[in-house]
CSV table of C-alpha atoms in Angstrom, one decimal:
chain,number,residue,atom,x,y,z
U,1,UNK,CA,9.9,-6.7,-18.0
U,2,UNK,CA,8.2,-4.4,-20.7
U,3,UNK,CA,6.1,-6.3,-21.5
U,4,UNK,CA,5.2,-7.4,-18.0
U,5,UNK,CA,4.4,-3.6,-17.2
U,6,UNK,CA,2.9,-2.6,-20.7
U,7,UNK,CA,0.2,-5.6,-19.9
U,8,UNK,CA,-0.5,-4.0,-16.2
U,9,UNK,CA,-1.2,-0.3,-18.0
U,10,UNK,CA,-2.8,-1.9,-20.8
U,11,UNK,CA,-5.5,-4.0,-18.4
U,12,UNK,CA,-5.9,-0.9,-15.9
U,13,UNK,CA,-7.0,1.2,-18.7
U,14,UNK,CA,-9.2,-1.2,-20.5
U,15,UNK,CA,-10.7,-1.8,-17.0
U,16,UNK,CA,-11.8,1.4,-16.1
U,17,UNK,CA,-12.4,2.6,-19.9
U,18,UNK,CA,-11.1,5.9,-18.7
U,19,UNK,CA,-8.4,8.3,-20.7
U,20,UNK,CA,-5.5,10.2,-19.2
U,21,UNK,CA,-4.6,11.7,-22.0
U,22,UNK,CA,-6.4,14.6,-22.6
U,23,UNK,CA,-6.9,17.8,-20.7
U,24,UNK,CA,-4.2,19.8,-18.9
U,25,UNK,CA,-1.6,17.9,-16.3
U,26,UNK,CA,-1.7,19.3,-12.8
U,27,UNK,CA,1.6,21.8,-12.4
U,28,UNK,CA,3.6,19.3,-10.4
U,29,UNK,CA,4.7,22.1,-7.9
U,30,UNK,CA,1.3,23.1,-8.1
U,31,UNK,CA,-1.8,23.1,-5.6
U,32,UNK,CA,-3.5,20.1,-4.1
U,33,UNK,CA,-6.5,22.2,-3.6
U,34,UNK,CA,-7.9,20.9,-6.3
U,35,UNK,CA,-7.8,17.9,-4.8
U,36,UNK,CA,-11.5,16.8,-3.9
U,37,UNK,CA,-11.5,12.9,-3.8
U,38,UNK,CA,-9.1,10.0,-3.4
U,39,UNK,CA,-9.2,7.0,-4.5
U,40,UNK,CA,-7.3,4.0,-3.5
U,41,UNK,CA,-6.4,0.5,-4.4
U,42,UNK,CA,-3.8,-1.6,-2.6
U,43,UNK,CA,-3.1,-3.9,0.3
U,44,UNK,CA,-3.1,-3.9,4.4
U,45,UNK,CA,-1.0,-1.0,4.3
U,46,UNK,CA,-4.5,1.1,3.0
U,47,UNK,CA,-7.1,-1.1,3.9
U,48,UNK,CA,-9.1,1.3,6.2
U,49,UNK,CA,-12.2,-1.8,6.6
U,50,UNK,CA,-12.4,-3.7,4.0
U,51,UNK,CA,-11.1,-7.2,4.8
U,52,UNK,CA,-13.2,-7.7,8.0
U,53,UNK,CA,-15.9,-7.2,5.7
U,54,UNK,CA,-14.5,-9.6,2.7
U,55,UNK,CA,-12.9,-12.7,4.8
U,56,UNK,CA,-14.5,-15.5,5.1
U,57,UNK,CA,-16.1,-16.9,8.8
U,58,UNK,CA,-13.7,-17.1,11.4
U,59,UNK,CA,-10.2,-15.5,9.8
U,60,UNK,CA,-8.5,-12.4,10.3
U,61,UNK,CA,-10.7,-12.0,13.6
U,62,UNK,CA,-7.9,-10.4,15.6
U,63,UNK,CA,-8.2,-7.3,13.8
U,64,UNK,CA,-11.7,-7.2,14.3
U,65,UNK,CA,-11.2,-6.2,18.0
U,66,UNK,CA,-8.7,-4.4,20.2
U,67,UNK,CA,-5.4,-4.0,20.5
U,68,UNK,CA,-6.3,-3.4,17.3
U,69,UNK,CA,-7.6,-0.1,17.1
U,70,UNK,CA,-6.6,0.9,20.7
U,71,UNK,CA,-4.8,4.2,19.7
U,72,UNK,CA,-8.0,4.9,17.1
U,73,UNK,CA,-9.9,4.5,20.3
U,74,UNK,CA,-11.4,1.3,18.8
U,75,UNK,CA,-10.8,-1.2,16.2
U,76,UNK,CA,-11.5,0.0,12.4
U,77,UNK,CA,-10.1,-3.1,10.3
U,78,UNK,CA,-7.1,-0.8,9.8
U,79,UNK,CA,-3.8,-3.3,10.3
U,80,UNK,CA,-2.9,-0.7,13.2
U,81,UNK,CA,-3.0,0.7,16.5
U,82,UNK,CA,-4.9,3.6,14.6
U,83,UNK,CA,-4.5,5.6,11.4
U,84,UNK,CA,-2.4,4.0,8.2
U,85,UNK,CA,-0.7,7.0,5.5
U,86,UNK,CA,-3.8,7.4,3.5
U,87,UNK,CA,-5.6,8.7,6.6
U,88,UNK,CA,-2.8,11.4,7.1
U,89,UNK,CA,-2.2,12.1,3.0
U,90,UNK,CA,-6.6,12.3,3.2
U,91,UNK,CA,-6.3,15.0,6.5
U,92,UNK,CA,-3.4,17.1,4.8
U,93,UNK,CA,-6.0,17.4,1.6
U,94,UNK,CA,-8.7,18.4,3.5
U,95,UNK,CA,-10.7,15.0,2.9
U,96,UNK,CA,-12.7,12.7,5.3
U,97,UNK,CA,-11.0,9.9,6.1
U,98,UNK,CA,-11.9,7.2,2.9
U,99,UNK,CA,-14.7,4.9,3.5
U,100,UNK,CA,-14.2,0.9,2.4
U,101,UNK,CA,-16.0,0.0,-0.4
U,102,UNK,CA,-17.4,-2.6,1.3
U,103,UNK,CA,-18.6,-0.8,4.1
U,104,UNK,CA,-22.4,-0.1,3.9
U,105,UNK,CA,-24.2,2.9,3.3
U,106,UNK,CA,-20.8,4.7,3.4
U,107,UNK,CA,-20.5,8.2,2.0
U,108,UNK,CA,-18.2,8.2,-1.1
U,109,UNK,CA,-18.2,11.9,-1.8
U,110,UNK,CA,-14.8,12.3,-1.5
U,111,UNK,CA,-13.7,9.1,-2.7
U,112,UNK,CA,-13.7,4.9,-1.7
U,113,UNK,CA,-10.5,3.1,-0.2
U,114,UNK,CA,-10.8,-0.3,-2.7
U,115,UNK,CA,-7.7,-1.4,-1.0
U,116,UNK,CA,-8.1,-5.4,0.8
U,117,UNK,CA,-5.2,-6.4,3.7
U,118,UNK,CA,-3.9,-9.3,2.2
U,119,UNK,CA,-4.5,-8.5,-1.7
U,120,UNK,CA,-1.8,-9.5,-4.6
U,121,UNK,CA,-1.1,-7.9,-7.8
U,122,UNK,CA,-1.2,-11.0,-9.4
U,123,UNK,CA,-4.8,-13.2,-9.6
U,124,UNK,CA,-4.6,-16.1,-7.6
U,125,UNK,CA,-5.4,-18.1,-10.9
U,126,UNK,CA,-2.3,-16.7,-12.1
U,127,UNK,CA,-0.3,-16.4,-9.1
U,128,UNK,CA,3.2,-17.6,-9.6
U,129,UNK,CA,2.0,-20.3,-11.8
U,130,UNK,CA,1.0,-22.2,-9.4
U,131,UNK,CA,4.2,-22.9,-7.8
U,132,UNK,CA,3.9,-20.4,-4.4
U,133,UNK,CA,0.7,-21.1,-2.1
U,134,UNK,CA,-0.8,-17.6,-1.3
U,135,UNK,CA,-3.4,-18.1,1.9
U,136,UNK,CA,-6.1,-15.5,0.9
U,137,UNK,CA,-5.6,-13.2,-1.9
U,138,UNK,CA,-9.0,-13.4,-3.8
U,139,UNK,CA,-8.9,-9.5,-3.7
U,140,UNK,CA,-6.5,-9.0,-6.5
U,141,UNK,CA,-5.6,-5.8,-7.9
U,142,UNK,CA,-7.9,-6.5,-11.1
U,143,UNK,CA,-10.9,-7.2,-8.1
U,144,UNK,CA,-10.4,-3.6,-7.1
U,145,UNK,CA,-10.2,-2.6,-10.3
U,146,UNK,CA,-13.2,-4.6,-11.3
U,147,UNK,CA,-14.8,-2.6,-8.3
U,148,UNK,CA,-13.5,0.7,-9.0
U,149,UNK,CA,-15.3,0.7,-12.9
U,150,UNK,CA,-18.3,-0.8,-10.9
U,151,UNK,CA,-18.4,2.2,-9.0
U,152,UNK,CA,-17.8,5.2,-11.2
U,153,UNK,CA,-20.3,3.6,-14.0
U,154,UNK,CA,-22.7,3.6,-10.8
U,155,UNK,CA,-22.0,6.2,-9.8
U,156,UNK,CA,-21.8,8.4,-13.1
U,157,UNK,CA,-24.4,6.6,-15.3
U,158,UNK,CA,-26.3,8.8,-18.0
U,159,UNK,CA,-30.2,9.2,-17.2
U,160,UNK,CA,-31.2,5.8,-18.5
U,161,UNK,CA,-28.7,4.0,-16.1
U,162,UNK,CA,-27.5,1.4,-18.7
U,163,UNK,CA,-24.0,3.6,-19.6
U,164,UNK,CA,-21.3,5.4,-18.3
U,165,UNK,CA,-21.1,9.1,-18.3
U,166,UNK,CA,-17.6,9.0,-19.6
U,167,UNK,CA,-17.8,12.8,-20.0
U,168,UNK,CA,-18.5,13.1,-16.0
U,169,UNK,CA,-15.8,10.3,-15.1
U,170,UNK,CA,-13.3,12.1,-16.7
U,171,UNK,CA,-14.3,15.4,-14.9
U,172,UNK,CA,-14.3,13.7,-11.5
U,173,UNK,CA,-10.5,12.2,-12.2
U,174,UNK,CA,-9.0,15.5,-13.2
U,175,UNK,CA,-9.8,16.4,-9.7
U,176,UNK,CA,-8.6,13.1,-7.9
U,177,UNK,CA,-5.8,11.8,-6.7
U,178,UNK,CA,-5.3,8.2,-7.6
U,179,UNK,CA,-3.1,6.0,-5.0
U,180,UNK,CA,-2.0,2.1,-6.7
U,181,UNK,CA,-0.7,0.8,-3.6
U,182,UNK,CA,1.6,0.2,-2.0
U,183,UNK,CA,0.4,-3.4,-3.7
U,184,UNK,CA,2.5,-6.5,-5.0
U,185,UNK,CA,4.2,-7.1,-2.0
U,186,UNK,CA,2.1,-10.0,-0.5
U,187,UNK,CA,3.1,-11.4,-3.9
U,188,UNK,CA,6.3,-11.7,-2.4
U,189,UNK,CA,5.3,-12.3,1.3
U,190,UNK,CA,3.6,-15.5,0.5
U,191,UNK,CA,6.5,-16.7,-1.4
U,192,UNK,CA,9.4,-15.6,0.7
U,193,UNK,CA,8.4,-18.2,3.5
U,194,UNK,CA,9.8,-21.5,2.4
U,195,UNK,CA,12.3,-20.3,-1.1
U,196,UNK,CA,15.0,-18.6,-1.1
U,197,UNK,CA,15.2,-15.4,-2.7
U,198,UNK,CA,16.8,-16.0,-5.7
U,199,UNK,CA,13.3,-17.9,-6.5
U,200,UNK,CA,11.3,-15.4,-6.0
U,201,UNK,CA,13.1,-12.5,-7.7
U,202,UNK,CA,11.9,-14.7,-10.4
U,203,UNK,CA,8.5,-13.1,-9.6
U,204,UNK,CA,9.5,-9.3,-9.8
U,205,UNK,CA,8.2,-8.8,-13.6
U,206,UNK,CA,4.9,-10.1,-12.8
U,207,UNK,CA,3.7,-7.5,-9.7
U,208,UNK,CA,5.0,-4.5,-10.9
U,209,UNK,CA,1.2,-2.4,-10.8
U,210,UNK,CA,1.8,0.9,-12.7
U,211,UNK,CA,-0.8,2.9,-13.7
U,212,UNK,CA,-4.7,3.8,-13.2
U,213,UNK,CA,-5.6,5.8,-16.1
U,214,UNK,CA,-5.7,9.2,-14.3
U,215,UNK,CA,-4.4,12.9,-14.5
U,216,UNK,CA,-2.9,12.8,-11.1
U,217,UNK,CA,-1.2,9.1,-10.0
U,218,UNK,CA,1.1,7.9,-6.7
U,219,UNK,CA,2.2,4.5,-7.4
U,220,UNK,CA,4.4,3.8,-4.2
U,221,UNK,CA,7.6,1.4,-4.0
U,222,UNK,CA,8.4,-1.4,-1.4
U,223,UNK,CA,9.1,-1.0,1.5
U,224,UNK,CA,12.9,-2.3,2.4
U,225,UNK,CA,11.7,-5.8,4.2
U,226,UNK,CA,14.6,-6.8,5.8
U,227,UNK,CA,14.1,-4.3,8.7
U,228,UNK,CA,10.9,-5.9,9.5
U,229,UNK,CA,10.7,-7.5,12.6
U,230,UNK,CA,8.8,-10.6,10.5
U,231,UNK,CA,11.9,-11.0,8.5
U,232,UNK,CA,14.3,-10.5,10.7
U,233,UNK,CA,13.0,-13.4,12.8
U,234,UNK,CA,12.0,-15.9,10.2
U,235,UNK,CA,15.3,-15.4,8.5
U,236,UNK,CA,17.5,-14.7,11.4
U,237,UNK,CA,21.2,-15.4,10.2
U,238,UNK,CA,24.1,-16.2,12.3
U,239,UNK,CA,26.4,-14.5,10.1
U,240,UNK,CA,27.2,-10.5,11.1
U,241,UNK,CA,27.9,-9.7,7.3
U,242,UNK,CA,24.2,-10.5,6.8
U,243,UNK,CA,23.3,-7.4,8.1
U,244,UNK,CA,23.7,-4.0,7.0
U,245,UNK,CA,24.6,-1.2,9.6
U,246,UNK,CA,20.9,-0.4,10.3
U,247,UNK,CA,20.3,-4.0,11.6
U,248,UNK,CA,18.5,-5.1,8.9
U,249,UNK,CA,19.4,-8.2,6.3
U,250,UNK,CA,20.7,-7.4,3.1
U,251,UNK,CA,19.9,-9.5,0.9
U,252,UNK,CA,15.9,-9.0,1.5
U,253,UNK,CA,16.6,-5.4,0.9
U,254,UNK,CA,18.8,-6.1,-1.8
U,255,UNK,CA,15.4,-7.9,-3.2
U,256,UNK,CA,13.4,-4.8,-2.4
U,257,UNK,CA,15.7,-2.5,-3.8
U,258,UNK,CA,15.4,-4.8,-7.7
U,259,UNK,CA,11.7,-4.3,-7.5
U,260,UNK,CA,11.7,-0.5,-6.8
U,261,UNK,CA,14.3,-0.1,-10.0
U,262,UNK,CA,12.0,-1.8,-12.3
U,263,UNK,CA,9.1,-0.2,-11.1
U,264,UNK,CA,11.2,3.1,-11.2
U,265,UNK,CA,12.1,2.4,-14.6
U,266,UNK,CA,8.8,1.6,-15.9
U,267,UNK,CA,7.0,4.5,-14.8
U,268,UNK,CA,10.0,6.9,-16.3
U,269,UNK,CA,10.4,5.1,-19.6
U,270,UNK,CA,6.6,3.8,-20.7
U,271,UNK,CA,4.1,5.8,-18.4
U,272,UNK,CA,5.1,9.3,-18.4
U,273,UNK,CA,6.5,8.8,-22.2
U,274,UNK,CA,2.9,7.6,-22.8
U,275,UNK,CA,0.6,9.6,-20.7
U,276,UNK,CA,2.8,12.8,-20.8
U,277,UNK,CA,-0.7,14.7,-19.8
U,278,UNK,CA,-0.3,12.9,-16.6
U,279,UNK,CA,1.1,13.4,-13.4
U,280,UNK,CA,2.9,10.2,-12.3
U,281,UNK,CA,5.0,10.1,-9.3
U,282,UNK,CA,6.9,7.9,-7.5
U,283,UNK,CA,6.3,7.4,-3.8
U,284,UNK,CA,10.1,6.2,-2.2
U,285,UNK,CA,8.7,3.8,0.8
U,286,UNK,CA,11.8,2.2,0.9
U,287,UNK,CA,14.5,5.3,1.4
U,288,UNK,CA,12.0,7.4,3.3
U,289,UNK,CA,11.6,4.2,5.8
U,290,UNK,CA,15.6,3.7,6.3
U,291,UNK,CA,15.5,7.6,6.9
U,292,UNK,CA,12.8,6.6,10.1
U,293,UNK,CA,15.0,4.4,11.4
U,294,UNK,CA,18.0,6.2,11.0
U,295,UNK,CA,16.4,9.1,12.9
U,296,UNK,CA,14.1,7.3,15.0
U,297,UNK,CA,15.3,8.9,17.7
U,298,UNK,CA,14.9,12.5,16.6
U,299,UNK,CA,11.3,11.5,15.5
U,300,UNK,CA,10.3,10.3,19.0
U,301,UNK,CA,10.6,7.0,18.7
U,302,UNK,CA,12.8,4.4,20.8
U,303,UNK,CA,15.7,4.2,18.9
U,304,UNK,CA,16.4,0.3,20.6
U,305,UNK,CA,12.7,-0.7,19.8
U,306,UNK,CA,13.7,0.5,15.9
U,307,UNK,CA,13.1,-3.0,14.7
U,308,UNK,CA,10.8,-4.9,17.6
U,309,UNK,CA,7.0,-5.1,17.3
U,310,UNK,CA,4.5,-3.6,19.8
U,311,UNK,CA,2.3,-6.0,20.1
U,312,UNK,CA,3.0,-9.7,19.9
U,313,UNK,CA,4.1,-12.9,21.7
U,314,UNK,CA,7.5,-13.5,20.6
U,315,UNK,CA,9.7,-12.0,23.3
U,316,UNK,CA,13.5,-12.0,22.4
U,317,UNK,CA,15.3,-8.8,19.9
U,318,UNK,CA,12.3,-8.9,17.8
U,319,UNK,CA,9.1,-9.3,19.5
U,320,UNK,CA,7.2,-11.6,16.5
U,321,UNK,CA,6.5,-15.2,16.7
U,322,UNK,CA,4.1,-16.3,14.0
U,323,UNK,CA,2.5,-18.8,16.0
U,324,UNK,CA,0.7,-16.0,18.5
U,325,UNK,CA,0.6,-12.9,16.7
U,326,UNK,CA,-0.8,-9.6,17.8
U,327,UNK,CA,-3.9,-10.1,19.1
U,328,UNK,CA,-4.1,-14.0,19.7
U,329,UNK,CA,-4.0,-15.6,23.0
U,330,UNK,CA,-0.9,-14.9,24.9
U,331,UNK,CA,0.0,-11.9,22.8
U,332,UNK,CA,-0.2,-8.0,24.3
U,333,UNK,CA,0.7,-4.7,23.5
U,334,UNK,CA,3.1,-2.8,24.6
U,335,UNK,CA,2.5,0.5,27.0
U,336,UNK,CA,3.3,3.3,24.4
U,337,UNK,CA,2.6,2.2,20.6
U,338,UNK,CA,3.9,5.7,20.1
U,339,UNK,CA,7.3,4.5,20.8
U,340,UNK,CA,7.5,1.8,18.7
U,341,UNK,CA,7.6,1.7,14.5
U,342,UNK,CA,6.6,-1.9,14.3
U,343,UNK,CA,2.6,-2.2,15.3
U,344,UNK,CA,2.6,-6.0,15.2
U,345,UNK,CA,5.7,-7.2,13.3
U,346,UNK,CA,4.3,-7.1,9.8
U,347,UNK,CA,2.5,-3.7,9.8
U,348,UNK,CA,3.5,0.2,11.5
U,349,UNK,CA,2.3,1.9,14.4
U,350,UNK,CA,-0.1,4.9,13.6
U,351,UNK,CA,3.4,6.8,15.1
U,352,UNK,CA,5.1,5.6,12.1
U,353,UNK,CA,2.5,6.3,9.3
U,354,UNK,CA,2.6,9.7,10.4
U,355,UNK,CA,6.0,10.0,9.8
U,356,UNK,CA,6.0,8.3,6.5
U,357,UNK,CA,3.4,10.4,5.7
U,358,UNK,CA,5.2,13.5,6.6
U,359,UNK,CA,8.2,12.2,5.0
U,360,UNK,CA,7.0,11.3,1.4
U,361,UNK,CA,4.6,13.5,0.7
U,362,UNK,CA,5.7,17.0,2.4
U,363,UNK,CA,9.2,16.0,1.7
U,364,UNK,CA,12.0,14.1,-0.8
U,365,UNK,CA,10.4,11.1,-1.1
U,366,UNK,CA,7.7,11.9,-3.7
U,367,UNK,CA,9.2,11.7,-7.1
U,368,UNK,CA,8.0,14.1,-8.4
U,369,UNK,CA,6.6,16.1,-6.0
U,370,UNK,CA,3.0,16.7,-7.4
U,371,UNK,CA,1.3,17.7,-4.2
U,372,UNK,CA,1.7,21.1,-2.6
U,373,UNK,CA,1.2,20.4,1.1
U,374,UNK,CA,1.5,22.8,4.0
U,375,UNK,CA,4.8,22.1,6.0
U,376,UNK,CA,4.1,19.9,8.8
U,377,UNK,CA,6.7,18.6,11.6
């Protein structure tokens, strides 16, 4: 597994030729004023527009138009009724919400979402050596990293335009917040359907995504898949010991809960050890979404709907069938998407996100806690 996650630093900071190391760490109780652009890499749970503009001719359409969108007031290419975490962590900075990078003639100013719905950690040449099918994952971590040094040598070129201004990049990172993820689990995802888990754990080493090469870093966990309502009906068990008190299966969140330790582990024994200028912290998607559930009620939320999407076809405890899923023919949405935690099976309501949001970063959940955020409810 070291060697796994010392390769994943290794190629982030030869990617972005960028240095961590030198210069003063933000106090990591201290302001987030400081704070003047974000930037993000990652998968659906980030991707504010970026896949409606990358897939090819006639896929992903359903996200292109409403119910998609319909809490937003209109679709976005967000993977939502409305706004995702990022949106929320960008509003409690003080930030615009971040502009795709795809999106054209987009202000940047205050930073450039990189993150692509359906993106891997691992390159599809690479991916699971060749044993796993992965539908559409050309937008790999190293893509958005690829884009990301694109960008900032664009971005901060000297005068003749032929070289970074390294002097200028580094500058512009001291004040930025740098989000890797959540990525790594469509890794998973695409494997999960059709092997066991026992197979893919097998994979864990090779999607652990650590590090970006800045002062200020939030690499998030997994999220505890078994509660999701895409889980829960693709591997519906007749046994009751398969599920844990919350509803959810254990053994998928058993899986989860391997992958956040490793990561966990990585970040506390080789990052911070080897960046100790930085400010790395942990984001705890996994704990602070069993503490939703647990208190769905309290949040607002329809403590029966916990674990059943908004919008889809399925019918039954669950709501998910992934033959007509949210937003194809014979699939609707339901009346108040503010009631509901699952948007469409596989992603959150813009309900939820806030929540998470409010959770992790004004509260426990960020490990450390390296942002200073007014109290919010």
């Amino acid at each position: 597994m070291a060697s796994s996650a010392a390769y994943f630093a290794f190629s982030v900071l030869v990617a972005l030729h960028l240095c961590c190391c030198h210069g003063q760490a933000p106090d990591a109780a201290g302001s987030s004023s400081d704070v003047t652009a974000i930037y993000s890499l990652g998968d659906s749970i980030t991707d504010t527009g970026n896949l409606i503009k990358e897939a090819p001719p006639g896929m992903f359409e359903t996200i292109k138009h409403l119910p998609y969108g319909i809490t937003f007031g209109y679709p976005t290419g967000r993977c939502s009724d409305g706004l995702l975490m990022i949106d929320f962590l960008a509003q409690d900075l003080g930030l615009p919400f971040l502009n795709p990078y795809l999106g054209k003639n987009k202000s940047f100013d205050h930073g450039v979402n990189f993150a692509v719905a359906g993106a891997t950690a691992m390159d599809p040449t690479d991916q699971f050596n060749g044993r796993f099918f992965a539908p559409f994952s050309s937008n790999s971590l190293n893509v958005q990293l690829r884009w990301f040094k694109d960008f900032m040598k664009s971005t901060f070129s000297t005068e003749e335009g032929n070289s970074p201004d390294q002097f200028h990049i580094r500058k512009r990172l001291q004040s930025s917040l740098v989000l890797i993820g959540e990525i790594g689990g469509n890794d998973y995802n695409y494997a999960l359907f059709g092997k066991s888990v026992s197979e893919v754990e097998k994979l864990i080493p090779g999607v652990e995504v650590l590090e970006m090469g800045a002062n200020r870093v939030i690499i998030p966990g997994n999220f505890p898949i078994g509660c999701m309502p895409t889980y829960l009906t693709s591997k519906r068990s007749s046994e009751p010991s398969d599920y844990d008190a919350t509803g959810c299966l254990r053994e998928l969140n058993r899986f989860a809960a391997k992958h956040n330790a490793r990561l966990r582990r990585a970040i506390a024994d080789e990052l911070r050890p080897s960046y100790p200028a930085a400010a790395v912290a942990y984001a705890d998607y996994f704990n602070s979404f069993l503490a939703l559930l647990d208190a769905a009620g309290e949040l607002g939320f329809d403590a029966g709907s916990a674990r059943r999407a908004c919008c889809g076809a399925g019918g039954g405890e669950y709501n998910y069938d992934p033959r007509r899923m949210c937003g194809a023919e014979g699939a609707a949405a339901c009346a108040e998407p503010e009631k509901y935690v699952s948007w469409d099976g596989v992603h959150m309501t813009q309900a939820a996100y806030r929540a998470m949001s409010r959770l992790v970063y004004h509260g426990m959940y960020l490990e450390p806690q390296i942002l200073s955020l007014a109290d919010a409810p």
